[in-house]
mmCIF file of C-alpha atoms in Angstrom:
data_model
loop_
_atom_site.group_PDB
_atom_site.id
_atom_site.type_symbol
_atom_site.label_atom_id
_atom_site.label_comp_id
_atom_site.label_asym_id
_atom_site.label_seq_id
_atom_site.Cartn_x
_atom_site.Cartn_y
_atom_site.Cartn_z
ATOM 1 C CA MET A 1 79.518 124.321 46.322
ATOM 2 C CA PRO A 2 80.756 125.870 49.599
ATOM 3 C CA PRO A 3 82.318 123.495 52.144
ATOM 4 C CA SER A 4 80.032 122.178 54.862
ATOM 5 C CA LEU A 5 80.292 123.469 58.419
ATOM 6 C CA SER A 6 81.624 120.088 59.551
ATOM 7 C CA VAL A 7 84.455 120.235 57.009
ATOM 8 C CA LEU A 8 85.320 123.778 58.141
ATOM 9 C CA ALA A 9 85.280 122.649 61.766
ATOM 10 C CA LEU A 10 87.578 119.720 60.940
ATOM 11 C CA GLY A 11 89.885 122.136 59.149
ATOM 12 C CA PHE A 12 89.919 124.321 62.251
ATOM 13 C CA LEU A 13 90.928 121.380 64.451
ATOM 14 C CA LEU A 14 93.693 120.464 62.042
ATOM 15 C CA THR A 15 95.113 123.982 61.963
ATOM 16 C CA LEU A 16 95.158 124.068 65.784
ATOM 17 C CA ALA A 17 96.818 120.672 65.972
ATOM 18 C CA LEU A 18 99.405 121.733 63.394
ATOM 19 C CA GLY A 19 100.213 124.861 65.367
ATOM 20 C CA GLN A 20 98.404 127.287 63.054
ATOM 21 C CA THR A 21 95.656 129.761 63.943
ATOM 22 C CA PHE A 22 92.581 131.305 62.342
ATOM 23 C CA HIS A 23 91.306 134.749 63.274
ATOM 24 C CA PHE A 24 87.977 133.227 64.322
ATOM 25 C CA GLN A 25 89.800 130.518 66.329
ATOM 26 C CA GLU A 26 87.403 128.543 68.514
ATOM 27 C CA ASN A 27 84.214 130.355 67.469
ATOM 28 C CA LEU A 28 83.773 128.238 64.349
ATOM 29 C CA PHE A 29 84.010 124.975 66.225
ATOM 30 C CA LEU A 30 81.603 126.229 68.898
ATOM 31 C CA GLN A 31 79.163 127.195 66.140
ATOM 32 C CA PHE A 32 79.535 123.673 64.785
ATOM 33 C CA LEU A 33 78.616 122.292 68.244
ATOM 34 C CA VAL A 34 75.698 124.759 68.540
ATOM 35 C CA LEU A 35 77.283 126.474 71.554
ATOM 36 C CA ASP A 36 77.268 130.208 72.169
ATOM 37 C CA LYS A 37 80.447 130.119 74.253
ATOM 38 C CA MET A 38 83.051 127.707 75.560
ATOM 39 C CA PRO A 39 81.550 125.565 78.359
ATOM 40 C CA SER A 40 83.287 125.862 81.708
ATOM 41 C CA PRO A 41 81.585 123.412 84.101
ATOM 42 C CA GLU A 42 82.892 123.252 87.641
ATOM 43 C CA LYS A 43 82.406 119.495 87.530
ATOM 44 C CA PHE A 44 80.952 116.926 85.165
ATOM 45 C CA GLN A 45 77.374 115.848 85.721
ATOM 46 C CA PRO A 46 76.786 112.133 86.402
ATOM 47 C CA VAL A 47 76.690 110.303 83.073
ATOM 48 C CA PRO A 48 74.428 107.228 82.832
ATOM 49 C CA SER A 49 76.181 104.023 81.864
ATOM 50 C CA ILE A 50 73.946 103.753 78.785
ATOM 51 C CA LEU A 51 75.495 106.895 77.255
ATOM 52 C CA LYS A 52 79.008 105.632 77.929
ATOM 53 C CA LYS A 53 78.081 102.299 76.343
ATOM 54 C CA ILE A 54 76.724 103.999 73.217
ATOM 55 C CA VAL A 55 79.993 105.910 72.753
ATOM 56 C CA GLN A 56 82.112 102.797 73.340
ATOM 57 C CA ASP A 57 80.011 100.679 70.969
ATOM 58 C CA ARG A 58 80.258 103.228 68.169
ATOM 59 C CA GLU A 59 83.994 103.669 68.609
ATOM 60 C CA ALA A 60 84.428 99.887 68.413
ATOM 61 C CA GLU A 61 82.225 99.642 65.304
ATOM 62 C CA ALA A 62 84.107 102.473 63.608
ATOM 63 C CA ALA A 63 87.472 100.854 64.351
ATOM 64 C CA ALA A 64 86.211 97.539 62.940
ATOM 65 C CA GLY A 65 84.830 99.165 59.790
ATOM 66 C CA VAL A 66 81.224 98.223 60.633
ATOM 67 C CA ALA A 67 78.501 100.231 58.876
ATOM 68 C CA GLN A 68 76.637 102.544 61.279
ATOM 69 C CA ASP A 69 73.160 104.003 61.013
ATOM 70 C CA LEU A 70 73.671 107.484 62.419
ATOM 71 C CA CYS A 71 69.954 107.952 62.951
ATOM 72 C CA TYR A 72 69.191 104.890 65.061
ATOM 73 C CA VAL A 73 70.156 104.297 68.704
ATOM 74 C CA LYS A 74 70.147 100.523 68.904
ATOM 75 C CA GLU A 75 70.922 100.490 72.635
ATOM 76 C CA LEU A 76 67.638 102.339 73.298
ATOM 77 C CA GLY A 77 65.672 100.933 70.360
ATOM 78 C CA VAL A 78 64.618 104.348 68.996
ATOM 79 C CA ARG A 79 65.334 106.544 66.004
ATOM 80 C CA GLY A 80 67.490 109.551 66.755
ATOM 81 C CA ASN A 81 70.790 111.285 66.044
ATOM 82 C CA MET A 82 71.103 113.460 69.160
ATOM 83 C CA LEU A 83 70.831 112.548 72.828
ATOM 84 C CA ARG A 84 70.542 115.091 75.638
ATOM 85 C CA LEU A 85 70.691 114.398 79.352
ATOM 86 C CA LEU A 86 68.861 117.429 80.735
ATOM 87 C CA ALA A 87 69.724 118.535 84.248
ATOM 88 C CA ASP A 88 66.951 119.099 86.786
ATOM 89 C CA ARG A 89 66.409 122.830 87.409
ATOM 90 C CA GLY A 90 63.841 122.344 90.166
ATOM 91 C CA PHE A 91 64.083 122.721 93.933
ATOM 92 C CA PHE A 92 62.992 121.105 97.187
ATOM 93 C CA LEU A 93 59.717 122.206 98.757
ATOM 94 C CA TYR A 94 58.935 122.485 102.430
ATOM 95 C CA SER A 95 55.444 122.318 103.915
ATOM 96 C CA LYS A 96 53.657 121.159 107.062
ATOM 97 C CA LYS A 97 52.792 117.956 105.258
ATOM 98 C CA LEU A 98 56.410 116.808 105.515
ATOM 99 C CA SER A 99 56.173 116.551 109.287
ATOM 100 C CA GLN A 100 53.250 114.160 109.220
ATOM 101 C CA ASP A 101 52.175 110.880 107.632
ATOM 102 C CA ASN A 102 55.823 109.866 107.107
ATOM 103 C CA PHE A 103 56.221 112.184 104.109
ATOM 104 C CA CYS A 104 59.933 112.423 103.471
ATOM 105 C CA LEU A 105 60.380 115.028 100.755
ATOM 106 C CA GLN A 106 58.620 117.080 98.100
ATOM 107 C CA LYS A 107 60.441 118.465 95.098
ATOM 108 C CA LEU A 108 59.561 120.384 91.980
ATOM 109 C CA LEU A 109 61.354 118.856 88.990
ATOM 110 C CA TYR A 110 61.891 121.135 86.008
ATOM 111 C CA PHE A 111 63.611 120.424 82.682
ATOM 112 C CA ASN A 112 64.310 123.103 80.076
ATOM 113 C CA LEU A 113 63.529 121.817 76.560
ATOM 114 C CA SER A 114 64.244 125.108 74.783
ATOM 115 C CA ALA A 115 67.469 123.797 73.204
ATOM 116 C CA ILE A 116 65.442 121.417 70.997
ATOM 117 C CA SER A 117 65.023 123.037 67.593
ATOM 118 C CA ARG A 118 61.910 122.914 65.424
ATOM 119 C CA GLU A 119 63.661 120.605 62.977
ATOM 120 C CA GLU A 120 64.089 117.931 65.648
ATOM 121 C CA GLN A 121 61.502 115.240 66.321
ATOM 122 C CA LEU A 122 61.256 113.869 69.869
ATOM 123 C CA THR A 123 61.488 110.078 69.822
ATOM 124 C CA MET A 124 62.224 109.370 73.497
ATOM 125 C CA ALA A 125 61.981 111.169 76.849
ATOM 126 C CA ARG A 126 62.858 109.117 79.913
ATOM 127 C CA LEU A 127 62.893 110.515 83.423
ATOM 128 C CA GLY A 128 65.536 109.020 85.686
ATOM 129 C CA LEU A 129 65.324 109.226 89.487
ATOM 130 C CA ASP A 130 68.404 108.035 91.319
ATOM 131 C CA LEU A 131 67.428 107.493 94.959
ATOM 132 C CA GLY A 132 70.793 106.424 96.284
ATOM 133 C CA PRO A 133 73.227 103.491 96.334
ATOM 134 C CA ASN A 134 71.785 100.284 94.928
ATOM 135 C CA SER A 135 73.433 97.944 97.422
ATOM 136 C CA TYR A 136 72.234 95.603 100.120
ATOM 137 C CA TYR A 137 74.969 97.072 102.269
ATOM 138 C CA ASN A 138 73.016 100.358 102.213
ATOM 139 C CA LEU A 139 69.638 99.197 103.433
ATOM 140 C CA GLY A 140 66.830 101.645 103.991
ATOM 141 C CA PRO A 141 63.075 101.571 104.447
ATOM 142 C CA ASP A 142 60.651 100.870 101.633
ATOM 143 C CA LEU A 143 59.491 104.015 99.864
ATOM 144 C CA GLU A 144 56.429 105.182 97.965
ATOM 145 C CA VAL A 145 57.143 107.532 95.059
ATOM 146 C CA SER A 146 54.408 109.757 93.629
ATOM 147 C CA LEU A 147 54.917 111.769 90.452
ATOM 148 C CA SER A 148 52.350 114.348 89.319
ATOM 149 C CA VAL A 149 52.079 117.212 86.855
ATOM 150 C CA ALA A 150 52.598 120.618 88.482
ATOM 151 C CA ARG A 151 49.226 122.385 88.390
ATOM 152 C CA GLU A 152 50.268 126.027 88.587
ATOM 153 C CA PRO A 153 53.514 128.002 88.196
ATOM 154 C CA HIS A 154 55.568 128.629 91.284
ATOM 155 C CA VAL A 155 56.159 132.242 92.282
ATOM 156 C CA SER A 156 58.719 132.593 95.052
ATOM 157 C CA GLY A 157 57.134 133.901 98.252
ATOM 158 C CA ARG A 158 53.625 134.083 96.787
ATOM 159 C CA SER A 159 52.477 130.623 95.727
ATOM 160 C CA PHE A 160 53.285 126.991 96.420
ATOM 161 C CA PRO A 161 53.377 124.457 93.552
ATOM 162 C CA LYS A 162 50.475 122.035 93.754
ATOM 163 C CA PRO A 163 50.216 118.522 92.334
ATOM 164 C CA GLY A 164 47.773 118.029 89.490
ATOM 165 C CA ARG A 165 47.175 114.858 87.465
ATOM 166 C CA ARG A 166 49.091 111.953 88.965
ATOM 167 C CA MET A 167 51.341 110.218 86.453
ATOM 168 C CA ALA A 168 52.828 107.458 88.574
ATOM 169 C CA LEU A 169 52.567 105.930 92.033
ATOM 170 C CA GLN A 170 55.202 103.314 92.696
ATOM 171 C CA SER A 171 56.288 101.309 95.724
ATOM 172 C CA VAL A 172 60.052 101.015 95.895
ATOM 173 C CA PRO A 173 61.499 98.173 97.983
ATOM 174 C CA ARG A 174 64.939 98.521 99.463
ATOM 175 C CA PRO A 175 67.562 98.931 98.172
ATOM 176 C CA GLN A 176 66.295 101.831 96.068
ATOM 177 C CA GLY A 177 68.644 102.351 93.104
ATOM 178 C CA ALA A 178 67.290 104.166 90.045
ATOM 179 C CA LEU A 179 63.732 104.486 88.709
ATOM 180 C CA HIS A 180 62.712 105.326 85.142
ATOM 181 C CA PHE A 181 59.480 106.831 83.772
ATOM 182 C CA ASN A 182 58.401 107.310 80.155
ATOM 183 C CA LEU A 183 57.573 111.007 79.581
ATOM 184 C CA LEU A 184 57.537 111.068 75.776
ATOM 185 C CA ASP A 185 53.942 112.266 75.370
ATOM 186 C CA MET A 186 54.366 114.946 78.016
ATOM 187 C CA ALA A 187 57.716 116.129 76.641
ATOM 188 C CA GLN A 188 56.229 116.398 73.145
ATOM 189 C CA ASP A 189 53.409 118.534 74.562
ATOM 190 C CA TRP A 190 55.909 120.708 76.443
ATOM 191 C CA ASN A 191 58.041 121.087 73.346
ATOM 192 C CA ASN A 192 55.057 122.169 71.232
ATOM 193 C CA ASN A 193 53.621 124.389 73.986
ATOM 194 C CA PRO A 194 56.443 125.657 76.243
ATOM 195 C CA GLN A 195 53.976 127.572 78.436
ATOM 196 C CA LYS A 196 52.564 124.220 79.614
ATOM 197 C CA ASN A 197 55.920 123.161 81.028
ATOM 198 C CA LEU A 198 55.363 123.932 84.718
ATOM 199 C CA GLY A 199 57.441 120.998 85.896
ATOM 200 C CA LEU A 200 56.673 117.805 87.799
ATOM 201 C CA PHE A 201 55.672 117.397 91.433
ATOM 202 C CA LEU A 202 57.624 114.639 93.213
ATOM 203 C CA GLU A 203 56.645 113.262 96.623
ATOM 204 C CA ILE A 204 58.402 110.468 98.500
ATOM 205 C CA LEU A 205 56.834 108.770 101.515
ATOM 206 C CA VAL A 206 58.563 106.349 103.902
ATOM 207 C CA ARG A 207 56.654 103.129 104.459
ATOM 208 C CA GLU A 208 57.182 101.545 107.874
ATOM 209 C CA ASP A 209 57.592 97.799 107.896
ATOM 210 C CA ARG A 210 56.959 96.791 111.485
ATOM 211 C CA GLY A 211 57.402 93.121 110.662
ATOM 212 C CA SER A 212 60.990 93.499 109.515
ATOM 213 C CA GLY A 213 62.349 94.149 112.985
ATOM 214 C CA VAL A 214 64.481 96.991 111.583
ATOM 215 C CA HIS A 215 63.723 100.560 112.634
ATOM 216 C CA PHE A 216 64.800 103.665 110.780
ATOM 217 C CA GLN A 217 64.912 107.244 111.967
ATOM 218 C CA LEU A 218 62.655 109.235 109.625
ATOM 219 C CA GLU A 219 64.769 112.395 109.811
ATOM 220 C CA ASP A 220 67.993 110.529 109.024
ATOM 221 C CA THR A 221 66.370 108.631 106.166
ATOM 222 C CA CYS A 222 64.959 111.789 104.616
ATOM 223 C CA ALA A 223 68.224 113.682 105.009
ATOM 224 C CA ARG A 224 70.065 110.907 103.135
ATOM 225 C CA LEU A 225 67.439 110.937 100.389
ATOM 226 C CA ARG A 226 67.720 114.691 99.896
ATOM 227 C CA ARG A 227 71.498 114.375 99.608
ATOM 228 C CA SER A 228 71.487 111.457 97.184
ATOM 229 C CA LEU A 229 68.426 112.239 95.032
ATOM 230 C CA HIS A 230 69.407 113.017 91.453
ATOM 231 C CA ALA A 231 66.863 113.596 88.670
ATOM 232 C CA SER A 232 67.540 113.912 84.945
ATOM 233 C CA LEU A 233 65.621 113.662 81.684
ATOM 234 C CA LEU A 234 67.148 111.662 78.827
ATOM 235 C CA VAL A 235 65.816 113.076 75.558
ATOM 236 C CA VAL A 236 66.440 111.579 72.117
ATOM 237 C CA THR A 237 65.640 113.604 69.003
ATOM 238 C CA LEU A 238 65.816 112.979 65.270
ATOM 239 C CA ASN A 239 66.622 115.589 62.647
ATOM 240 C CA PRO A 240 65.620 113.984 59.304
ATOM 241 C CA ALA A 241 67.649 116.540 57.336
ATOM 242 C CA GLN A 242 70.825 115.138 58.897
ATOM 243 C CA CYS A 243 69.992 111.532 58.064
ATOM 244 C CA HIS A 244 71.032 109.721 54.918
ATOM 245 C CA LEU A 245 69.448 106.773 53.186
ATOM 246 C CA SER A 246 72.636 104.757 53.297
ATOM 247 C CA SER A 247 74.684 104.006 56.387
ATOM 248 C CA ARG A 248 78.154 105.442 56.689
ATOM 249 C CA LYS A 249 81.045 103.025 56.987
ATOM 250 C CA ARG A 250 84.540 103.777 58.231
ATOM 251 C CA ARG A 251 86.996 102.822 55.520
ATOM 252 C CA ALA A 252 89.947 100.605 56.312
ATOM 253 C CA ALA A 253 93.210 102.453 56.646
ATOM 254 C CA SER A 254 95.050 102.838 53.368
ATOM 255 C CA PRO A 255 98.616 101.519 53.245
ATOM 256 C CA ALA A 256 101.424 103.926 54.049
ATOM 257 C CA ALA A 257 103.013 105.666 51.098
ATOM 258 C CA SER A 258 106.303 104.239 49.879
ATOM 259 C CA PRO A 259 109.422 106.407 50.285
ATOM 260 C CA ALA A 260 109.395 107.224 46.567
ATOM 261 C CA CYS A 261 105.795 108.480 46.714
ATOM 262 C CA ARG A 262 105.793 110.387 49.993
ATOM 263 C CA SER A 263 105.716 113.718 48.191
ATOM 264 C CA LEU A 264 102.536 112.734 46.314
ATOM 265 C CA CYS A 265 99.020 113.304 47.568
ATOM 266 C CA HIS A 266 98.119 110.857 50.320
ATOM 267 C CA ARG A 267 96.602 110.640 53.795
ATOM 268 C CA HIS A 268 98.729 111.542 56.814
ATOM 269 C CA GLN A 269 97.930 110.444 60.355
ATOM 270 C CA LEU A 270 97.035 113.132 62.881
ATOM 271 C CA PHE A 271 95.551 112.544 66.334
ATOM 272 C CA ILE A 272 93.480 115.387 67.800
ATOM 273 C CA ASN A 273 94.015 115.382 71.583
ATOM 274 C CA PHE A 274 91.325 117.442 73.331
ATOM 275 C CA ARG A 275 93.544 117.874 76.381
ATOM 276 C CA ASP A 276 96.143 119.653 74.253
ATOM 277 C CA LEU A 277 93.428 122.102 73.209
ATOM 278 C CA GLY A 278 92.180 122.554 76.783
ATOM 279 C CA TRP A 279 88.786 121.089 75.867
ATOM 280 C CA HIS A 280 89.020 118.068 78.184
ATOM 281 C CA LYS A 281 87.277 120.223 80.807
ATOM 282 C CA TRP A 282 83.955 119.927 78.952
ATOM 283 C CA ILE A 283 84.353 117.079 76.437
ATOM 284 C CA ILE A 284 83.695 113.838 78.319
ATOM 285 C CA ALA A 285 84.423 111.337 75.537
ATOM 286 C CA PRO A 286 86.340 110.574 73.477
ATOM 287 C CA ARG A 287 89.605 111.961 74.788
ATOM 288 C CA GLY A 288 90.606 112.545 71.196
ATOM 289 C CA PHE A 289 90.313 111.027 67.742
ATOM 290 C CA MET A 290 92.420 110.186 64.683
ATOM 291 C CA ALA A 291 91.343 112.983 62.340
ATOM 292 C CA ASN A 292 94.122 112.626 59.698
ATOM 293 C CA TYR A 293 94.744 115.115 56.914
ATOM 294 C CA CYS A 294 95.588 115.228 53.212
ATOM 295 C CA HIS A 295 98.841 116.593 51.833
ATOM 296 C CA GLY A 296 101.028 116.104 48.806
ATOM 297 C CA GLU A 297 101.548 117.002 45.178
ATOM 298 C CA CYS A 298 99.119 116.328 42.349
ATOM 299 C CA PRO A 299 101.263 116.196 39.192
ATOM 300 C CA PHE A 300 99.435 115.953 35.862
ATOM 301 C CA SER A 301 101.182 112.741 34.887
ATOM 302 C CA LEU A 302 99.783 110.912 37.940
ATOM 303 C CA THR A 303 96.410 112.616 38.310
ATOM 304 C CA THR A 304 94.418 109.573 37.194
ATOM 305 C CA SER A 305 96.217 107.274 39.666
ATOM 306 C CA LEU A 306 95.838 109.479 42.756
ATOM 307 C CA ASN A 307 92.176 108.764 43.489
ATOM 308 C CA SER A 308 91.196 111.893 41.623
ATOM 309 C CA SER A 309 87.856 113.014 40.269
ATOM 310 C CA SER A 310 87.141 113.369 36.573
ATOM 311 C CA TYR A 311 86.973 117.115 37.110
ATOM 312 C CA ALA A 312 90.487 117.117 38.628
ATOM 313 C CA PHE A 313 91.783 115.323 35.519
ATOM 314 C CA MET A 314 90.118 117.861 33.217
ATOM 315 C CA GLN A 315 91.492 120.706 35.351
ATOM 316 C CA ALA A 316 95.004 119.261 35.066
ATOM 317 C CA LEU A 317 94.523 118.888 31.302
ATOM 318 C CA MET A 318 93.445 122.534 30.952
ATOM 319 C CA ARG A 319 96.401 123.651 33.073
ATOM 320 C CA ALA A 320 98.710 122.013 30.544
ATOM 321 C CA VAL A 321 97.137 124.291 27.929
ATOM 322 C CA ASP A 322 96.709 127.399 30.083
ATOM 323 C CA PRO A 323 99.158 127.840 33.031
ATOM 324 C CA GLN A 324 96.771 130.332 34.667
ATOM 325 C CA VAL A 325 94.409 127.457 35.536
ATOM 326 C CA PRO A 326 95.270 126.445 39.127
ATOM 327 C CA GLN A 327 96.775 123.043 39.746
ATOM 328 C CA ALA A 328 94.651 120.345 41.344
ATOM 329 C CA VAL A 329 95.193 120.091 45.118
ATOM 330 C CA CYS A 330 95.222 117.225 47.591
ATOM 331 C CA ILE A 331 91.835 117.037 49.354
ATOM 332 C CA PRO A 332 89.752 114.504 51.344
ATOM 333 C CA THR A 333 87.640 112.258 49.125
ATOM 334 C CA LYS A 334 86.194 109.995 51.833
ATOM 335 C CA LEU A 335 85.269 111.096 55.362
ATOM 336 C CA SER A 336 83.524 109.374 58.249
ATOM 337 C CA PRO A 337 81.756 110.520 61.442
ATOM 338 C CA ILE A 338 82.532 110.437 65.137
ATOM 339 C CA SER A 339 80.349 110.661 68.246
ATOM 340 C CA MET A 340 81.071 113.192 70.978
ATOM 341 C CA LEU A 341 79.850 113.250 74.567
ATOM 342 C CA TYR A 342 80.174 116.690 76.137
ATOM 343 C CA GLN A 343 78.633 119.079 78.647
ATOM 344 C CA ASP A 344 77.105 122.351 77.471
ATOM 345 C CA ASN A 345 76.791 125.729 79.178
ATOM 346 C CA ASN A 346 73.630 124.647 81.042
ATOM 347 C CA ASP A 347 75.237 121.529 82.581
ATOM 348 C CA ASN A 348 73.328 119.301 80.168
ATOM 349 C CA VAL A 349 75.181 116.237 78.869
ATOM 350 C CA ILE A 350 74.998 115.924 75.074
ATOM 351 C CA LEU A 351 75.744 112.898 72.892
ATOM 352 C CA ARG A 352 75.814 113.842 69.246
ATOM 353 C CA HIS A 353 77.039 112.511 65.907
ATOM 354 C CA TYR A 354 79.190 114.734 63.734
ATOM 355 C CA GLU A 355 79.666 113.821 60.109
ATOM 356 C CA ASP A 356 82.842 114.258 58.064
ATOM 357 C CA MET A 357 85.241 114.436 61.028
ATOM 358 C CA VAL A 358 87.722 111.705 60.034
ATOM 359 C CA VAL A 359 89.677 111.705 56.768
ATOM 360 C CA ASP A 360 89.676 108.170 55.383
ATOM 361 C CA GLU A 361 90.945 108.726 51.832
ATOM 362 C CA CYS A 362 92.597 111.523 49.894
ATOM 363 C CA GLY A 363 92.720 112.449 46.238
ATOM 364 C CA CYS A 364 93.352 115.306 43.847
ATOM 365 C CA GLY A 365 90.566 117.737 43.178
#
């Protein structure tokens, strides 16, 4: 059976860390991450605290040897093994309406779902609107937020996006902070019929509160909103083919080999530092991980005691009869996953599980 792509990618990281090179170099690892080229973002996109918490929780569980279900996001309460924070590709709109009735801004929100493959099932799509600092030291007027489906495609210089079916109308008291909207049904429709994805029409209106005794300049308020407004779509998907019936559990570290056995097959510690590889510019977390590697001899006399497979024992037995049979080699026998948070070539933030990235145990095979 040929080695899996994850095992090849781990091998690539090990060869880089050990100062060796492959002719395909980084291309294999990028293929493993489903990237066409090395990301080179000018700056990292804002990462919601929930994504950071998921990474931290899984690192803590792995270190403690707690079993993890790679296809369930307990922090969000949904099934899934890949999380994407899609950047807004829309733009602000300007019309006569903005100068009347206290309308503050209009914006077309657009999220590209084309990266979601057919094998993935959408289990969550949550729109996040960050309207500015959530602090009573940054008071502003109450707002009214309207979110509608864009009714027709926008053609620059020829047509103006128009709001269609209204999805939400929400009063937002000061301070504003972040708002969230469930778009799962709409995102599923967009994913199945990409031509329907014309974006969302966002309107924000300033509500005057004459009884508060506080007066705000409309132009200043709207200018601050345009500067601070940040929209993103958190999408969770599940690929059943990548899920297993049993949960994976990080094995406890095996004891260090005694001086007399250091030449025999055993696990060696190796930390992969993404900064050393120059990948810290697009990998947000972790900063690195303890990948480990297997190395050592597999003598016939000790084959059965070196965590070997039955096949490795039979291979060693045949080698004793026929020297042309290759000797058993030291290979990983137990591996465990890691989670990576990174930014792709479209400035989307991705949180994804990768199996078989950490060598937990070694044996002869």
